[in-house]
Coordinates of C-alpha atoms in Angstrom, one line a residue:
M1 CA 138.7 170.6 4.4
N2 CA 137.4 169.8 7.9
R3 CA 134.1 171.6 7.0
I4 CA 133.8 169.6 3.9
V5 CA 134.2 166.3 5.7
L6 CA 131.8 167.4 8.5
K7 CA 129.1 168.3 5.9
S8 CA 129.5 164.9 4.2
V9 CA 129.1 163.0 7.5
I10 CA 126.0 165.0 8.5
G11 CA 124.5 164.6 5.0
G12 CA 125.0 160.8 5.2
L13 CA 123.4 160.5 8.6
A14 CA 120.4 162.7 7.6
N15 CA 119.8 160.6 4.5
G16 CA 120.1 157.3 6.4
R17 CA 122.9 156.1 4.3
N18 CA 126.3 154.7 5.2
F19 CA 128.5 157.8 5.6
N20 CA 131.7 155.9 5.1
R21 CA 131.5 156.3 1.4
Y22 CA 131.3 160.1 1.8
I23 CA 134.7 160.2 3.5
S24 CA 137.7 160.0 1.4
T25 CA 140.6 157.9 2.6
A26 CA 143.0 160.4 1.0
V27 CA 144.6 162.9 3.4
A28 CA 145.7 166.3 2.2
V29 CA 149.1 167.0 3.4
R30 CA 150.7 170.4 3.4
P31 CA 154.3 171.1 4.0
L32 CA 155.1 172.1 7.6
E33 CA 157.2 175.0 8.5
S34 CA 160.3 174.3 10.5
S35 CA 158.9 176.0 13.6
E36 CA 155.6 174.1 13.4
F37 CA 157.5 170.8 12.9
L38 CA 159.5 171.4 16.0
R39 CA 156.2 172.1 17.9
R40 CA 154.7 168.8 16.8
R41 CA 157.7 166.6 17.2
S42 CA 156.5 165.2 20.5
D43 CA 153.0 164.6 19.2
G44 CA 151.1 162.1 17.1
V45 CA 153.0 160.6 14.2
L46 CA 156.5 161.5 15.3
G47 CA 155.8 160.3 18.8
A48 CA 154.7 156.9 17.5
F49 CA 157.8 156.9 15.3
Q50 CA 160.0 157.5 18.3
W51 CA 158.3 154.7 20.3
R52 CA 158.8 152.2 17.4
T53 CA 162.4 153.3 17.2
R54 CA 163.0 152.6 20.8
M55 CA 161.3 149.1 20.5
M56 CA 163.5 148.3 17.5
M57 CA 166.6 149.4 19.4
S58 CA 165.6 147.2 22.4
T59 CA 164.8 144.1 20.5
G60 CA 166.8 144.4 17.3
S61 CA 165.7 143.3 13.9
T62 CA 166.8 139.7 14.4
G63 CA 164.7 139.2 17.6
E64 CA 167.7 139.1 19.8
T65 CA 167.4 140.8 23.2
T66 CA 169.7 143.8 23.7
P67 CA 170.7 145.3 27.1
L68 CA 167.8 147.8 27.0
A69 CA 165.2 145.0 26.8
E70 CA 167.1 142.8 29.3
K71 CA 166.5 145.4 32.0
E72 CA 162.8 144.8 31.7
Q73 CA 163.1 141.0 31.9
K74 CA 163.6 138.5 34.7
K75 CA 167.3 138.2 35.6
E76 CA 169.1 135.2 37.0
S77 CA 172.3 135.4 39.0
S78 CA 174.2 133.3 41.5
N79 CA 174.9 134.3 45.1
D80 CA 178.1 133.5 47.0
N81 CA 177.1 129.9 47.8
G82 CA 176.3 129.1 44.2
S83 CA 172.5 128.7 44.5
V84 CA 170.4 130.4 41.9
V85 CA 168.7 133.6 42.8
V86 CA 165.8 134.7 40.7
S87 CA 164.8 138.3 40.6
S88 CA 161.1 137.8 39.9
Y89 CA 159.0 140.4 38.2
W90 CA 156.0 139.0 40.1
G91 CA 157.5 139.6 43.5
I92 CA 157.5 136.0 44.5
Q93 CA 160.5 135.3 46.8
R94 CA 161.5 132.5 49.1
P95 CA 161.1 133.7 52.6
K96 CA 164.3 133.4 54.8
I97 CA 163.5 130.7 57.3
K98 CA 165.8 129.7 60.1
R99 CA 165.9 126.8 62.5
E100 CA 165.7 127.2 66.2
D101 CA 169.5 127.2 66.4
G102 CA 169.7 130.1 64.0
T103 CA 170.9 128.2 60.9
E104 CA 169.1 128.6 57.6
W105 CA 166.3 126.1 56.8
P106 CA 167.7 124.0 53.9
W107 CA 164.5 122.4 52.5
N108 CA 162.1 123.8 49.8
C109 CA 159.8 120.8 49.8
F110 CA 158.5 121.4 53.4
K111 CA 158.7 124.1 56.0
P112 CA 159.4 123.9 59.8
W113 CA 155.7 124.2 60.7
E114 CA 154.9 121.2 58.5
T115 CA 157.2 118.9 60.6
Y116 CA 156.0 116.8 63.4
E117 CA 156.9 114.2 66.0
A118 CA 155.5 110.8 65.1
D119 CA 153.1 109.2 67.5
L120 CA 154.8 106.0 68.4
S121 CA 152.1 104.9 70.9
I122 CA 149.7 103.7 68.2
D123 CA 148.6 100.1 68.2
L124 CA 150.5 98.3 65.5
S125 CA 148.5 95.0 65.9
K126 CA 145.1 96.4 64.7
H127 CA 143.5 94.4 62.0
H128 CA 140.1 94.8 60.3
V129 CA 138.5 91.3 60.1
P130 CA 136.9 90.9 56.7
K131 CA 133.2 90.1 56.9
T132 CA 131.4 91.3 53.9
F133 CA 132.0 90.2 50.3
L134 CA 133.8 93.5 49.4
D135 CA 136.0 93.3 52.5
K136 CA 137.1 89.7 51.6
T137 CA 137.7 90.8 48.0
A138 CA 139.9 93.6 49.2
F139 CA 141.8 91.5 51.7
R140 CA 142.5 88.6 49.2
T141 CA 143.6 91.1 46.5
V142 CA 146.1 92.7 48.8
K143 CA 147.4 89.4 50.1
S144 CA 148.0 88.2 46.5
L145 CA 149.9 91.4 45.8
R146 CA 152.0 90.8 48.9
V147 CA 153.0 87.3 47.7
L148 CA 154.2 88.8 44.4
S149 CA 156.3 91.5 46.1
D150 CA 157.9 89.1 48.5
L151 CA 158.9 86.8 45.7
Y152 CA 160.5 89.7 43.8
F153 CA 162.3 91.6 46.6
Q154 CA 162.8 88.7 49.2
K155 CA 165.2 90.1 51.9
R156 CA 166.0 93.4 50.1
H157 CA 164.0 95.5 52.6
G158 CA 165.2 98.8 51.3
C159 CA 164.2 98.2 47.7
H160 CA 160.9 96.8 49.0
A161 CA 160.2 99.9 51.0
M162 CA 161.0 102.1 48.0
M163 CA 158.5 100.2 45.8
L164 CA 155.9 100.2 48.6
E165 CA 156.1 104.0 48.9
T166 CA 155.7 104.6 45.2
V167 CA 152.4 102.7 45.4
A168 CA 151.3 104.0 48.8
A169 CA 151.5 107.7 47.7
V170 CA 148.9 107.1 44.9
P171 CA 145.6 106.4 46.7
G172 CA 145.6 109.6 48.8
M173 CA 146.2 111.7 45.7
V174 CA 143.5 109.9 43.7
G175 CA 141.0 110.1 46.6
G176 CA 141.6 113.7 47.2
M177 CA 141.3 114.6 43.5
M178 CA 138.0 112.7 43.2
L179 CA 136.6 114.4 46.3
H180 CA 137.8 117.7 45.0
L181 CA 136.0 117.3 41.7
K182 CA 132.9 116.1 43.5
S183 CA 132.9 119.1 45.7
L184 CA 133.1 121.3 42.6
R185 CA 130.2 119.5 40.9
K186 CA 127.9 119.5 43.9
F187 CA 128.8 122.8 45.4
E188 CA 129.4 121.3 48.8
H189 CA 132.1 121.0 51.3
S190 CA 134.2 117.8 51.8
G191 CA 134.3 117.9 55.5
G192 CA 138.1 118.3 55.4
W193 CA 138.6 115.0 53.7
I194 CA 140.2 116.5 50.6
K195 CA 143.0 117.9 52.7
A196 CA 143.3 114.8 54.9
L197 CA 143.8 112.5 51.9
L198 CA 146.3 114.9 50.2
E199 CA 148.2 115.1 53.5
E200 CA 148.4 111.3 53.4
A201 CA 149.7 111.4 49.9
E202 CA 152.3 114.0 50.8
N203 CA 153.4 112.1 53.9
E204 CA 153.9 108.9 51.8
R205 CA 155.9 110.9 49.3
M206 CA 158.1 112.1 52.0
H207 CA 158.7 108.5 53.0
L208 CA 159.9 107.8 49.5
M209 CA 162.2 110.9 49.5
T210 CA 163.7 109.5 52.7
V211 CA 164.1 106.0 51.5
V212 CA 165.8 107.0 48.2
E213 CA 168.5 108.7 50.4
L214 CA 169.3 105.2 51.7
V215 CA 168.6 103.0 48.7
K216 CA 169.6 103.9 45.1
P217 CA 167.2 102.1 42.7
A218 CA 168.7 100.2 39.8
W219 CA 167.5 100.9 36.2
H220 CA 165.2 97.8 36.2
E221 CA 163.7 98.9 39.5
R222 CA 163.0 102.4 38.0
L223 CA 161.3 100.7 35.0
L224 CA 159.2 98.6 37.4
V225 CA 158.1 101.7 39.3
L226 CA 156.9 103.3 36.0
A227 CA 155.0 100.2 35.1
V228 CA 153.4 99.6 38.5
Q229 CA 152.5 103.3 38.9
G230 CA 150.9 103.4 35.4
V231 CA 148.8 100.3 36.1
F232 CA 147.9 101.1 39.8
F233 CA 147.0 104.7 39.3
N234 CA 144.5 103.9 36.6
A235 CA 143.1 100.9 38.3
F236 CA 142.6 102.7 41.6
F237 CA 141.0 105.7 39.8
V238 CA 138.4 103.4 38.3
L239 CA 137.9 101.6 41.6
Y240 CA 137.4 104.8 43.5
A241 CA 134.9 106.0 40.9
L242 CA 132.9 102.8 41.2
S243 CA 133.2 102.1 45.0
P244 CA 135.0 104.4 47.4
K245 CA 134.1 102.0 50.2
L246 CA 136.1 99.2 48.5
A247 CA 138.9 101.5 47.5
H248 CA 139.5 102.7 51.1
R249 CA 139.3 99.1 52.4
V250 CA 142.0 98.1 49.9
V251 CA 144.2 100.9 51.1
G252 CA 143.5 100.0 54.7
Y253 CA 144.8 96.4 54.1
L254 CA 147.7 97.7 52.1
E255 CA 148.7 99.8 55.1
E256 CA 148.4 96.8 57.3
E257 CA 150.9 95.0 55.0
A258 CA 153.2 98.1 55.1
V259 CA 153.3 97.9 58.9
H260 CA 154.3 94.3 58.6
S261 CA 157.0 95.0 56.0
Y262 CA 158.5 97.8 58.1
T263 CA 158.5 95.5 61.2
E264 CA 160.5 92.9 59.2
Y265 CA 162.8 95.8 58.2
L266 CA 163.4 96.7 61.8
K267 CA 164.1 93.1 62.7
A268 CA 166.8 92.9 60.0
I269 CA 168.4 96.0 61.5
E270 CA 168.2 94.7 65.0
N271 CA 169.7 91.3 63.9
G272 CA 172.6 93.0 62.2
N273 CA 171.6 91.9 58.7
I274 CA 171.3 95.6 57.7
E275 CA 173.7 98.3 58.9
N276 CA 172.1 100.8 61.3
V277 CA 173.5 103.8 59.5
K278 CA 173.0 107.5 60.3
A279 CA 169.6 108.9 59.5
P280 CA 169.3 111.2 56.4
A281 CA 169.2 114.9 57.2
I282 CA 165.8 115.2 55.6
A283 CA 164.4 112.6 58.0
I284 CA 165.8 114.3 61.0
D285 CA 164.2 117.6 60.1
Y286 CA 160.9 116.2 58.9
W287 CA 160.2 114.0 62.0
R288 CA 162.1 116.2 64.4
L289 CA 164.4 113.4 65.3
P290 CA 167.6 113.9 67.4
K291 CA 170.8 114.8 65.6
D292 CA 172.2 111.3 66.3
A293 CA 169.2 109.4 64.9
T294 CA 169.8 106.2 63.0
L295 CA 168.1 104.2 60.3
H296 CA 166.3 102.2 63.1
D297 CA 164.7 105.5 64.3
V298 CA 163.6 106.4 60.7
I299 CA 161.9 103.1 60.0
T300 CA 160.2 103.3 63.4
V301 CA 158.5 106.6 62.7
I302 CA 157.6 105.6 59.1
R303 CA 156.0 102.4 60.5
A304 CA 153.9 104.6 62.9
D305 CA 152.8 106.8 60.0
E306 CA 151.7 103.7 58.0
A307 CA 149.6 102.6 61.0
H308 CA 147.9 105.9 61.1
H309 CA 147.1 105.7 57.4
R310 CA 145.7 102.2 58.1
D311 CA 143.3 103.6 60.6
V312 CA 142.2 106.5 58.5
N313 CA 141.3 104.4 55.4
H314 CA 139.5 101.7 57.4
F315 CA 137.6 104.5 59.1
A316 CA 136.7 106.0 55.7
S317 CA 135.5 102.7 54.5
D318 CA 133.4 102.2 57.6
I319 CA 131.7 105.5 57.0
H320 CA 130.7 104.4 53.5
S321 CA 129.6 101.0 54.8
Q322 CA 127.0 102.8 57.0
G323 CA 125.5 104.5 54.0
K324 CA 127.0 107.9 54.7
E325 CA 129.4 110.2 52.9
L326 CA 132.8 111.2 54.2
R327 CA 131.8 114.8 54.6
E328 CA 129.3 113.7 57.3
A329 CA 132.2 112.6 59.6
P330 CA 135.0 114.9 60.7
A331 CA 138.2 114.4 58.8
P332 CA 141.3 113.4 60.7
L333 CA 143.4 116.4 59.7
G334 CA 147.0 116.2 60.8
Y335 CA 146.7 112.6 61.7
H336 CA 149.8 111.1 60.1

């Protein structure tokens, strides 16, 4: 039969015709002797049958996973202290990190090498005097927003700080994202500014994670956060696309107001209007504070961070004011 098929194919090729029609789809099958069947049981059709049988046994006809299939999948279990341990097929595991005293590092959101001691020597009284039309627009916009927030929160400094940080963490993320996309479009470096702005956003987010350990927002405050974030993110995105110079100036003035707000917060603690409670554990590890640190210490380092963000954004706006791009000036990496 093989000779007949071969002749048909050769004839079709020689005549320039489609040889598929010369090949019959029917297959002649002859009975196999028992000895030949045993020889072929590990080959071809029977091998495929055995593979399909194994797959059916592992998955089942209803799609439910049986123990055989479960061995090939990712398993989850719990260790002695109750935390979830994932045995990952991809080999991604959380490294075992310890503190200097030998205890296990408890945080997944940041690592020991990302912690720092805040620079408290920074000048808190700095102010950019608005001279140009854009500077005056930014200054008056921020001042009007400050009036609204003061009317709403009044002397509730903890809630005010919480709302402030939900807003303050947006500009760095938007700016970093916009510079990232620009770098991709123009095939050019950012001069480190992408990382600098994303560092700022992460630092502001850590402020929020610390504040919420001290202040539990009510449902209406959570709703307000959603509304403010939705409006502010989109507004700042459009602003940064139209004028990065104005966007950074606005953030610089926002940070000036943040320094003022945290100064008022510290005065309330010093006057006894707010209890000087123990600092949250996350703040102690993130800012490398002493074990007996208090709320006063936490607000002090947060205020210093805000002063640094003030300087970075006014500096960025000044670069644009000179007709240059951010990548032409060195980015203040690690400058919290």
